[in-house]
CSV table of C-alpha atoms in Angstrom, one decimal:
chain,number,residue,atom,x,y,z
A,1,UNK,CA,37.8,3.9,71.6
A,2,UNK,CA,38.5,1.2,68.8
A,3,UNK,CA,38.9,-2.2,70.0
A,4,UNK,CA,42.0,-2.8,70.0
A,5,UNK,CA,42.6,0.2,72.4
A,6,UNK,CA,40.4,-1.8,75.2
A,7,UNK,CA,43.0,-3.7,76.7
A,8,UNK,CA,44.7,-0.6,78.0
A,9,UNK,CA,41.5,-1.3,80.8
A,10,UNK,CA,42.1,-3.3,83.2
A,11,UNK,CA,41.0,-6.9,83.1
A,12,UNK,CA,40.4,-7.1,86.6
A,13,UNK,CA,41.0,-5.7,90.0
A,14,UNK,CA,44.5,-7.4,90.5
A,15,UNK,CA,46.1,-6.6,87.3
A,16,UNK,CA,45.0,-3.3,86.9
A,17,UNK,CA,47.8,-1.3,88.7
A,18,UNK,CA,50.8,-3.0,86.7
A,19,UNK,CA,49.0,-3.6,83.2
A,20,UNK,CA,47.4,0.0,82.9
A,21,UNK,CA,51.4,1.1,83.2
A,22,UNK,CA,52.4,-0.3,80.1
A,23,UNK,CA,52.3,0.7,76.3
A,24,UNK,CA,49.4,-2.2,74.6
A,25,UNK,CA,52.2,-4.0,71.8
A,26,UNK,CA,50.8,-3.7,68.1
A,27,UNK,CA,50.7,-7.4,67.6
A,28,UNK,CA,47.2,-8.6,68.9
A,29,UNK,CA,48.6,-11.8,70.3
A,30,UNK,CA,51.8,-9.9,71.8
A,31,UNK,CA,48.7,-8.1,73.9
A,32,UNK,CA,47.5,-10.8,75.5
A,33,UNK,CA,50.6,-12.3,76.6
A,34,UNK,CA,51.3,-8.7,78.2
A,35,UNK,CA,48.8,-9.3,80.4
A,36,UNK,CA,50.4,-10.2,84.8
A,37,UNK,CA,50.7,-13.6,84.6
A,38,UNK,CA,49.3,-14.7,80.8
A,39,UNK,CA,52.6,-16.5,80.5
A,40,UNK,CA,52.9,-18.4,83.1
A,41,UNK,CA,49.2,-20.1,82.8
A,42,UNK,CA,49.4,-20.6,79.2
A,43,UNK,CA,53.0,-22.7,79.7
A,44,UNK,CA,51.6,-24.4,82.3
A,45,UNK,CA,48.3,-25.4,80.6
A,46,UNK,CA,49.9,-26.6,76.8
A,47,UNK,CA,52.7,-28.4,78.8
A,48,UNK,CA,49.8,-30.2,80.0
A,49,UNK,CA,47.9,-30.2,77.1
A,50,UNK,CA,50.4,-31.8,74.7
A,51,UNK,CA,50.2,-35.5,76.4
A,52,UNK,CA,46.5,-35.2,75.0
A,53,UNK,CA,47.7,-36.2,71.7
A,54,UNK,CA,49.8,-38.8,73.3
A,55,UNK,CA,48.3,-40.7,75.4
A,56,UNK,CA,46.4,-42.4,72.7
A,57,UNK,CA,49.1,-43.6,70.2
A,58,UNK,CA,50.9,-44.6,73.2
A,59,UNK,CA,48.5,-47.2,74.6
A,60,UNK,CA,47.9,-48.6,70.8
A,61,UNK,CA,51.7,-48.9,70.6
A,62,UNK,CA,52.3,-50.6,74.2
A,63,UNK,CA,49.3,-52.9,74.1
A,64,UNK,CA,49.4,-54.1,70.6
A,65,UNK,CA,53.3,-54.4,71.4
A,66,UNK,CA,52.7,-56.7,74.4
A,67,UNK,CA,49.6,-58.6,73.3
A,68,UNK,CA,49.7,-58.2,69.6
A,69,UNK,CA,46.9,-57.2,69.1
A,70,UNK,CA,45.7,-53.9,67.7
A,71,UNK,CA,41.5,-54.9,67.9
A,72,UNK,CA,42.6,-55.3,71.7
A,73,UNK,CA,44.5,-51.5,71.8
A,74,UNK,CA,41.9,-49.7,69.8
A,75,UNK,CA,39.0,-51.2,72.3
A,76,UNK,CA,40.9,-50.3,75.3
A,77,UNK,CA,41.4,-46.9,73.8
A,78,UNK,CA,38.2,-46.3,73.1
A,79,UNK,CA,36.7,-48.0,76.5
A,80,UNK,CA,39.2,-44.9,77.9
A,81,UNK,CA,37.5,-42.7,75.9
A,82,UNK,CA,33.9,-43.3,76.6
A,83,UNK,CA,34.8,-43.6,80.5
A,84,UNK,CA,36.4,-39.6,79.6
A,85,UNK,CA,33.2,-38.4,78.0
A,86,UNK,CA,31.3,-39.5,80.5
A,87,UNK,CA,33.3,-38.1,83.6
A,88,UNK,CA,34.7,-34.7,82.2
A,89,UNK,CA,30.9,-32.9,82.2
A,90,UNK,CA,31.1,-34.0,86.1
A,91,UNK,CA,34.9,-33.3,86.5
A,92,UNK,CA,34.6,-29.8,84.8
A,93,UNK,CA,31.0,-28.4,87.3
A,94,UNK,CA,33.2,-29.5,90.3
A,95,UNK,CA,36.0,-26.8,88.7
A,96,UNK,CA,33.2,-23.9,88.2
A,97,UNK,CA,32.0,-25.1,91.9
A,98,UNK,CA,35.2,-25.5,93.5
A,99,UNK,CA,38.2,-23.6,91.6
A,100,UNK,CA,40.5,-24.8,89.2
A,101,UNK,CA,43.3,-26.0,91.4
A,102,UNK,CA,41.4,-27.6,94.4
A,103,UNK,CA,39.8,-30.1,91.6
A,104,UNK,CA,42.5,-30.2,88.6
A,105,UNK,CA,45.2,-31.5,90.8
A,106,UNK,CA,43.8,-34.3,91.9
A,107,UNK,CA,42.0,-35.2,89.1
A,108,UNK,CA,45.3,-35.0,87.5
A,109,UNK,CA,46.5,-37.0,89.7
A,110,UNK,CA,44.4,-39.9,89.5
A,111,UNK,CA,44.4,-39.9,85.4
A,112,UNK,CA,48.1,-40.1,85.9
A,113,UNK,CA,48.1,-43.5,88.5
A,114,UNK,CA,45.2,-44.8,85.8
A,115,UNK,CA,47.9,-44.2,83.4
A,116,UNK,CA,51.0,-45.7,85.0
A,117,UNK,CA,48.6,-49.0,86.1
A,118,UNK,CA,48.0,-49.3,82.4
A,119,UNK,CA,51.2,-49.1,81.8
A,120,UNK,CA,52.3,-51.8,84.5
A,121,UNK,CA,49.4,-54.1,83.3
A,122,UNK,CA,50.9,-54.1,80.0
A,123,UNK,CA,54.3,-54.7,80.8
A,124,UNK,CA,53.5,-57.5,82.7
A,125,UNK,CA,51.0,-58.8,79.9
A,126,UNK,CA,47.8,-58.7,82.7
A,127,UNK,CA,44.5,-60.0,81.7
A,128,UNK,CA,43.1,-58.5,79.3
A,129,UNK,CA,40.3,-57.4,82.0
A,130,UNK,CA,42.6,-55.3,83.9
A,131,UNK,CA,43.5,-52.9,81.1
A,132,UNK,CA,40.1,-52.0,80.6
A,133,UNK,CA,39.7,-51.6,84.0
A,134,UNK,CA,42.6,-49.4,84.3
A,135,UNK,CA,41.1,-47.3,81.2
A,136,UNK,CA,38.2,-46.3,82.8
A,137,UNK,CA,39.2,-45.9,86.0
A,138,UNK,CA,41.6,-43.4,85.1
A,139,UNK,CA,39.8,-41.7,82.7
A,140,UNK,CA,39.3,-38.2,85.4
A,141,UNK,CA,41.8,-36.2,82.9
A,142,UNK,CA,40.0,-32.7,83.4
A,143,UNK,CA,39.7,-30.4,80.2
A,144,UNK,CA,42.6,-28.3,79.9
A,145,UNK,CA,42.0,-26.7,77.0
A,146,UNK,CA,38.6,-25.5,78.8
A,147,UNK,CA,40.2,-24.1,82.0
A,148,UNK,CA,42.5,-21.8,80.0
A,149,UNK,CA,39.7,-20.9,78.4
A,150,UNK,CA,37.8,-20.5,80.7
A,151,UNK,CA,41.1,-17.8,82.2
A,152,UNK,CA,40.9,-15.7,79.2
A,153,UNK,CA,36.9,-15.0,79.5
A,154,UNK,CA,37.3,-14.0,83.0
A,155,UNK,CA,40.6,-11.8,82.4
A,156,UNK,CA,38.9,-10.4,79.4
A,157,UNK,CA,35.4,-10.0,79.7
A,158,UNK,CA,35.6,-6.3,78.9
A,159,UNK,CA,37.5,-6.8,75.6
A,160,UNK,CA,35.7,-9.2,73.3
A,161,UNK,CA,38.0,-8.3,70.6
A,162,UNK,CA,40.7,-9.3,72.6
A,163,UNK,CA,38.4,-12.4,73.9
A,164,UNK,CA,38.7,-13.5,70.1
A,165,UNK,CA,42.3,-13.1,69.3
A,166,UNK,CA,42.6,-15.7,72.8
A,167,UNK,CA,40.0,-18.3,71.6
A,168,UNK,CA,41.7,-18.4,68.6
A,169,UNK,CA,45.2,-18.8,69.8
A,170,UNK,CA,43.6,-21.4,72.3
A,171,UNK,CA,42.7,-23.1,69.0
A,172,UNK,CA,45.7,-23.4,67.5
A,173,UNK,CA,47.6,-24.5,70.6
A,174,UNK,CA,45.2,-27.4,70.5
A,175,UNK,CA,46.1,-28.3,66.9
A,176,UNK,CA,50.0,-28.0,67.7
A,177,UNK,CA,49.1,-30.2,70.3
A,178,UNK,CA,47.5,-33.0,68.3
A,179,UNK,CA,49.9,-32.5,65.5
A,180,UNK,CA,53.0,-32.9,67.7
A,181,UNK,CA,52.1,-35.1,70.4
A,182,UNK,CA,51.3,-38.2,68.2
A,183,UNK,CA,54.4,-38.0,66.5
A,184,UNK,CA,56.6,-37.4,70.0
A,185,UNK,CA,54.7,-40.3,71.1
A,186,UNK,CA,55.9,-42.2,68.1
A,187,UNK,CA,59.4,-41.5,68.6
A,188,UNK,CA,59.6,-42.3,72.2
A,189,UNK,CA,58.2,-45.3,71.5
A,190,UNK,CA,60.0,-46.6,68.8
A,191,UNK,CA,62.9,-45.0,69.8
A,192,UNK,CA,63.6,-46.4,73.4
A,193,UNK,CA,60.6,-49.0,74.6
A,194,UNK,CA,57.1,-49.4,74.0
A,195,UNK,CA,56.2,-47.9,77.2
A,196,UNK,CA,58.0,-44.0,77.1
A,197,UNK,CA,55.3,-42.6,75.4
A,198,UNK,CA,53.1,-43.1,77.9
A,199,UNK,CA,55.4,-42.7,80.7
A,200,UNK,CA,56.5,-39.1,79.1
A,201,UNK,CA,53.1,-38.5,78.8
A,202,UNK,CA,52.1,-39.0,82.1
A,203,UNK,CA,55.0,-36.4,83.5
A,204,UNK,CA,54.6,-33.7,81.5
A,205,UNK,CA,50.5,-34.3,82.2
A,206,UNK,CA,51.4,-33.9,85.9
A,207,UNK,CA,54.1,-31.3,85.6
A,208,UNK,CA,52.1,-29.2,83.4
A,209,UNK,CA,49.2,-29.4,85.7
A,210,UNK,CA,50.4,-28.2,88.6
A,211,UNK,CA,52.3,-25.3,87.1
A,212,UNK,CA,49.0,-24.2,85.5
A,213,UNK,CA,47.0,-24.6,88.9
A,214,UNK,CA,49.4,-22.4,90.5
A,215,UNK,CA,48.8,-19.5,88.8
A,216,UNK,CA,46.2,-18.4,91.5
A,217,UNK,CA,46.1,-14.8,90.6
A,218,UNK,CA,44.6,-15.8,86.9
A,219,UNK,CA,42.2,-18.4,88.4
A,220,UNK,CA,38.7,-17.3,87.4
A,221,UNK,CA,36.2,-16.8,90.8
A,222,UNK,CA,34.9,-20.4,92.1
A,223,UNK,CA,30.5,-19.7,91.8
A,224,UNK,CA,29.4,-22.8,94.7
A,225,UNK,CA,26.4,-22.5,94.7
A,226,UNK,CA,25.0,-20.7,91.6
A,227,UNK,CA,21.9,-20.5,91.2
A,228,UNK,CA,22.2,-21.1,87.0
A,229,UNK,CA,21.1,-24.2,85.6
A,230,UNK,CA,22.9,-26.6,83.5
A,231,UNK,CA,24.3,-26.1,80.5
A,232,UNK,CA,22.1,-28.6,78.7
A,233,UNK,CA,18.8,-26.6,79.0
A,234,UNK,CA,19.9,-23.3,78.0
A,235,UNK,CA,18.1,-22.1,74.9
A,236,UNK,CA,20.0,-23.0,71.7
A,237,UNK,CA,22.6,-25.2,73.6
A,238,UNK,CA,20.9,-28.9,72.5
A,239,UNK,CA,20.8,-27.9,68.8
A,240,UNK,CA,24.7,-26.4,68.7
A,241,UNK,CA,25.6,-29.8,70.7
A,242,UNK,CA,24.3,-31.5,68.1
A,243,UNK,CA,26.5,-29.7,65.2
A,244,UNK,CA,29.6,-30.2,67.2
A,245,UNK,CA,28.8,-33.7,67.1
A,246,UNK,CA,28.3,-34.1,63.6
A,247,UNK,CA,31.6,-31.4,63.2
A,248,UNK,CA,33.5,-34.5,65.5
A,249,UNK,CA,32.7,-37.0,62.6
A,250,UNK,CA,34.4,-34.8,59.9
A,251,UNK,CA,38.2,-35.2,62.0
A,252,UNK,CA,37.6,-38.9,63.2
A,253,UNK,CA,36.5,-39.8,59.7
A,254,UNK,CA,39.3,-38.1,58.2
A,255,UNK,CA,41.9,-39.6,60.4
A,256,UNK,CA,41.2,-42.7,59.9
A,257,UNK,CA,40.6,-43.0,56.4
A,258,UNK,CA,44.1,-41.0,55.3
A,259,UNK,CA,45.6,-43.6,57.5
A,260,UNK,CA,43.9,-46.9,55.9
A,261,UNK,CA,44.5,-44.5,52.2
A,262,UNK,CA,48.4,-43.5,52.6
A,263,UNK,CA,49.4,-46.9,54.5
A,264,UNK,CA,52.9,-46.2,55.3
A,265,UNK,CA,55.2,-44.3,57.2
A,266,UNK,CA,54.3,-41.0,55.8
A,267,UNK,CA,50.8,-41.4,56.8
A,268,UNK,CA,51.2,-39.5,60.0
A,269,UNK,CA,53.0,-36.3,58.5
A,270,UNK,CA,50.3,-36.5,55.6
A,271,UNK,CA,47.3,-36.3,57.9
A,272,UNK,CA,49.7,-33.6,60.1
A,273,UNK,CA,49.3,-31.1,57.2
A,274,UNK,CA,45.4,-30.9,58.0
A,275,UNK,CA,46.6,-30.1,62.0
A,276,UNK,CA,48.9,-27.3,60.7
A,277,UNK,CA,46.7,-25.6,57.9
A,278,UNK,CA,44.1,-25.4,60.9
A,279,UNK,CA,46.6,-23.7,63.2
A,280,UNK,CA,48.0,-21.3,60.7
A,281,UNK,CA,44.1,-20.2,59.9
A,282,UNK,CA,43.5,-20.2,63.2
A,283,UNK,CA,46.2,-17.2,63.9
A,284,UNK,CA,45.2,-15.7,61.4
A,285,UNK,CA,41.1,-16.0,62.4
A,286,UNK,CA,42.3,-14.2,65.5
A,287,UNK,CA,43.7,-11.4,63.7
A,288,UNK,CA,40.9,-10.3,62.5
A,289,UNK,CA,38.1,-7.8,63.9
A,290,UNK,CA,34.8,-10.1,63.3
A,291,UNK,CA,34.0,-13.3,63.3
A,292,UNK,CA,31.5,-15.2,60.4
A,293,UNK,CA,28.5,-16.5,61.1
A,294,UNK,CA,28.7,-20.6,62.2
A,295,UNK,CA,26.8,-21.7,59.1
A,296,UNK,CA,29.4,-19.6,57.0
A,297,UNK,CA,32.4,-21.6,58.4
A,298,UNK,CA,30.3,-24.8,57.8
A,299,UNK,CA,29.9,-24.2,54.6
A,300,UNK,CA,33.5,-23.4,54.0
A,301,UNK,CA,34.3,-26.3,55.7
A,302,UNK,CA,31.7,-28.6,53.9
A,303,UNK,CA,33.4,-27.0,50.1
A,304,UNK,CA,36.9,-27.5,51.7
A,305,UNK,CA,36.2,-31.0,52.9
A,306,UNK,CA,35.5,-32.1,49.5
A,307,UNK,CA,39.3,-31.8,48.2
A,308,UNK,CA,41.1,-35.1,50.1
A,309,UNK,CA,38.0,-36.6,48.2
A,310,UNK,CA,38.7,-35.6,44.6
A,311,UNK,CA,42.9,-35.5,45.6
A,312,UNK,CA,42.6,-38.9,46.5
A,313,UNK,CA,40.9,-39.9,43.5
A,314,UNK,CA,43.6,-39.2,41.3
A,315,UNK,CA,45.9,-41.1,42.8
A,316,UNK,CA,48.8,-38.4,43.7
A,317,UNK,CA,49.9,-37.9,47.1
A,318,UNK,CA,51.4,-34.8,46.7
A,319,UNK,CA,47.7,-33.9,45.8
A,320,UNK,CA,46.3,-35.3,48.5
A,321,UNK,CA,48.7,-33.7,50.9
A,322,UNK,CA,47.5,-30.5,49.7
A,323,UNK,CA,44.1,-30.8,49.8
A,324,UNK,CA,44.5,-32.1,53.6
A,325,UNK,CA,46.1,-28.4,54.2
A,326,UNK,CA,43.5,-26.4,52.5
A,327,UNK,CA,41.1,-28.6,54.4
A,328,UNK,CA,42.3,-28.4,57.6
A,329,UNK,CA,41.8,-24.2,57.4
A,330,UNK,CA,38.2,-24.3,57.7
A,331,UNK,CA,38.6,-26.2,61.2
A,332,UNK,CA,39.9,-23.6,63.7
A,333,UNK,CA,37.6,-20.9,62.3
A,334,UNK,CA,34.7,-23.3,62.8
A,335,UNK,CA,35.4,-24.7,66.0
A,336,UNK,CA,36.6,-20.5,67.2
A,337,UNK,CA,33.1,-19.7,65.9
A,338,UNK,CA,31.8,-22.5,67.7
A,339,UNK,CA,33.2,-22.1,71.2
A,340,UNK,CA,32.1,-18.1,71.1
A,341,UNK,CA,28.7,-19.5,70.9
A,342,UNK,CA,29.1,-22.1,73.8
A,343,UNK,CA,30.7,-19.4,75.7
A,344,UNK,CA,27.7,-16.8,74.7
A,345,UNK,CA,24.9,-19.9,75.7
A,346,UNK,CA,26.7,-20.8,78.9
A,347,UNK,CA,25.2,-19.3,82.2
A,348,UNK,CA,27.3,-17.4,84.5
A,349,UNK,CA,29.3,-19.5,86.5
A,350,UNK,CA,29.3,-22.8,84.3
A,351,UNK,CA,31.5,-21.7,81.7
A,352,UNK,CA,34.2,-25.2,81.8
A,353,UNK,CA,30.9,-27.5,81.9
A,354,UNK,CA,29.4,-26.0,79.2
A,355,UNK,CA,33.0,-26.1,77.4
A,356,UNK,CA,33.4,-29.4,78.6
A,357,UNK,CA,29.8,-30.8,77.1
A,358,UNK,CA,30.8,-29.4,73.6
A,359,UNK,CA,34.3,-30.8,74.0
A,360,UNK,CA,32.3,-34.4,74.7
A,361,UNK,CA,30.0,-33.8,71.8
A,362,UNK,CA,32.8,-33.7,69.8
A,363,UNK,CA,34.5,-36.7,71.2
A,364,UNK,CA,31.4,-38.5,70.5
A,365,UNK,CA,31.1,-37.7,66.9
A,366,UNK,CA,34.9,-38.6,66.3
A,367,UNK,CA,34.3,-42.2,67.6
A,368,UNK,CA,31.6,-42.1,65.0
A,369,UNK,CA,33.4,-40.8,62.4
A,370,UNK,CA,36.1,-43.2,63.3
A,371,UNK,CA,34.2,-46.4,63.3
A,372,UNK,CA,31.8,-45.7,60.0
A,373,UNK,CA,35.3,-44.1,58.1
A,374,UNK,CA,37.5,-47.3,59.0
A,375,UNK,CA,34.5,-49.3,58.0
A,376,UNK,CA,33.6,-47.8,54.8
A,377,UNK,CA,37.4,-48.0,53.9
A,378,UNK,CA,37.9,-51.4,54.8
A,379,UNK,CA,34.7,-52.7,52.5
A,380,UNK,CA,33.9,-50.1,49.5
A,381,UNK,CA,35.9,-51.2,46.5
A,382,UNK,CA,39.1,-48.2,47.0
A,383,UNK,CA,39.9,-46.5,50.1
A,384,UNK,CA,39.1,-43.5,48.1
A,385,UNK,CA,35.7,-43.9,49.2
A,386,UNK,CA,35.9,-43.5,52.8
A,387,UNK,CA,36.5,-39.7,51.9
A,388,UNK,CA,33.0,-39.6,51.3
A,389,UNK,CA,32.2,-39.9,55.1
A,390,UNK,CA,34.1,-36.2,56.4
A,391,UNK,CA,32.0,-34.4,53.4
A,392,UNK,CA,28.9,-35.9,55.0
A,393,UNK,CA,29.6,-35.2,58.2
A,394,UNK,CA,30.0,-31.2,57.4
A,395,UNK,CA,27.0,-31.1,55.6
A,396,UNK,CA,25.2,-32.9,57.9
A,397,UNK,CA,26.7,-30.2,60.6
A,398,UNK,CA,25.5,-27.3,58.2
A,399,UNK,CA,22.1,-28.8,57.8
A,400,UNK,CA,21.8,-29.1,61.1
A,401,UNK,CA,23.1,-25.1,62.1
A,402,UNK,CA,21.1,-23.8,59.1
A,403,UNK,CA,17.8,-26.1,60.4
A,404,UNK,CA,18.0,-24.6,64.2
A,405,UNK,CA,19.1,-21.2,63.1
A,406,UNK,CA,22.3,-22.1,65.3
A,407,UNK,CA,24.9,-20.1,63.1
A,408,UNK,CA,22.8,-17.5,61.9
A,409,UNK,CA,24.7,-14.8,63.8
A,410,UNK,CA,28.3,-14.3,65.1
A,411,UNK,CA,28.8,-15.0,68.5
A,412,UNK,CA,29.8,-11.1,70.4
């Protein structure tokens, strides 16, 4: 039976009476979404997940509106985003423990009162203190992107081929995420006051939520008291860690230093062309029957990464704009071939912590990237140079795969 021809099994005991019924559609994606209550979840979950891409601009817009200060919104940003990577490993084994719903929702909940007190310190120009304070205390956002995820491996675990075509459209509805929520956040904000951004933000956040969480029926099985260990010490899981985290340098690097290089108004559709050539590879990624090895992708991605550096050297921004496309299509592929492997390493029963820790390895590596991009920007002799810093960063992430023997195979 070819692959393709799996999902006419069923993909678990409740959906097998009313999926086995149908006809599978050609179109692998169409087959997925054919699936008793695929639809609902997945609008749920990016209603949710689009505020990701929002929050962020928002605050720098609001704050350094307020206080004028953009040192003090990037630190409060940032002090938010440390707080996050620190809590979502937690927030994520209280999900596999617990269930989706009975943790999301109030999670959710909490992130969006952190986000609202931000707000209401900033309107009223608080101390400075009491952002911060609101930052981290709200910082309980659980990983969205991982519980749907984590869905489509427990509706699916029969069909890897299927598995793939879901991981993949999972990555491209994170790049249409971080493509269009910054620039929604912009309008908003500019728009009608400093403050909608984040106030949109935080009600489709909610709203999103709690459609997702009550999709019981798709809810993968809560595991409380598994006798698996953490995610951390499973063989091979340290080492691929560490290549997401060099992997997160290439997109912080890259944002920030096509920012401080276009300087202007078209910056953000510029660096939006990277988001979108990412999504469009990443359909077509899930098209396809196998999956490259990890080092493979890196390397692509190390080759690709290379073209904003010679584009921006000659001055065009038609060029550059380009090059940010072609770029931008060895992300979803790697981070698809990436997340199989987290998934594959993962034990039974920890699968949105383990997510979750790669998710935070790459958080980590975009701060980096971030900080030693704007730096290198700000001091070498031309902008140009900062392009340096995202070819690094992949070649560091290949060095590191091909010196573990992370990528050497395709995760199943």
């Amino acid at each position: 039976m070819p692959p393709s021809d799996l999902m006419l099994t069923p993909a678990g005991p409740a959906l097998a009476p009313r999926y086995a019924e149908r006809a599978a559609p050609a179109n692998p994606y169409l087959r997925l979404f054919a699936l008793p209550g695929a639809r609902a979840f997945t609008t749920g979950n990016l209603i949710a997940r689009l505020p990701a891409g929002m929050f962020g601009v928002s605050a720098v817009v609001m704050i350094a509106g307020a206080y004028g200060s953009y040192a003090l919104a990037g630190a409060v940003s940032a002090a938010g985003l440390l707080a996050g990577a620190v809590t979502a490993p937690w927030i994520a084994r209280l999900v596999d423990r617990h269930g989706q719903a009975r943790v999301a929702v109030p999670a959710t909940v909490w992130a969006v009162l952190g986000q609202l007190v931000l707000l209401l310190c900033a309107h009223a120009q608080a101390p400075t203190w009491t952002l911060f304070a609101a930052a981290v205390l709200g910082a309980t956002a659980p990983n969205t992107g991982g519980m749907s995820r984590a869905r489509w491996a427990h509706l699916l675990r029969a069909d890897p081929g299927a598995l793939h075509t879901a991981n993949a459209f999972e990555q491209a509805a994170d790049e249409l995420c971080f493509m269009l929520g910054p620039l929604l956040a912009a309008s908003l904000c500019s728009a009608l006051f400093p403050e909608a951004g984040t106030l949109v933000a935080a009600l489709l956040f909610l709203s999103g939520m709690l459609l997702f969480a009550a999709q019981r029926a798709t809810e993968p099985p809560v595991a409380p008291r598994t006798a698996a260990g953490s995610p951390l010490r499973a063989p091979g899981m340290p080492a691929l860690l560490a290549v997401f985290l060099a992997t997160g340098a290439v997109f912080g690097a890259m944002e920030v230093v096509t920012l401080a290089h276009v300087n202007g108004p078209v910056a953000g559709p510029v660096l939006a062309l990277q988001a979108a050539g990412s999504a469009v590879a990443g359909l077509l990624y899930g098209r396809v029957r196998r999956t490259a090895p990890l080092s493979a992708c890196l390397a692509a991605m190390t080759a690709l990464m290379a073209l904003p550096l010679l584009a921006a050297a000659t001055g065009s921004l038609l060029a550059l704009a380009g090059a940010l496309l072609a770029a931008g299509m060895a992300i979803a592929p790697t981070m698809l071939t990436g997340m199989g492997l987290i998934q594959r390493l993962t034990p039974a029963g920890r699968l949105n912590e383990g997510m979750t820790l790669a998710v935070t390895a790459l958080l980590g590596g975009i701060a980096a990237g971030s900080a030693t991009g704007g730096w290198l920007a700000e001091h070498a002799p031309s902008t140009t140079y900062g392009y340096v810093i995202p070819t690094t960063a992949a070649a560091l992430a290949l060095a590191l795969c091909a010196a573990t023997g992370t990528g050497r195979r395709a995760p199943r």
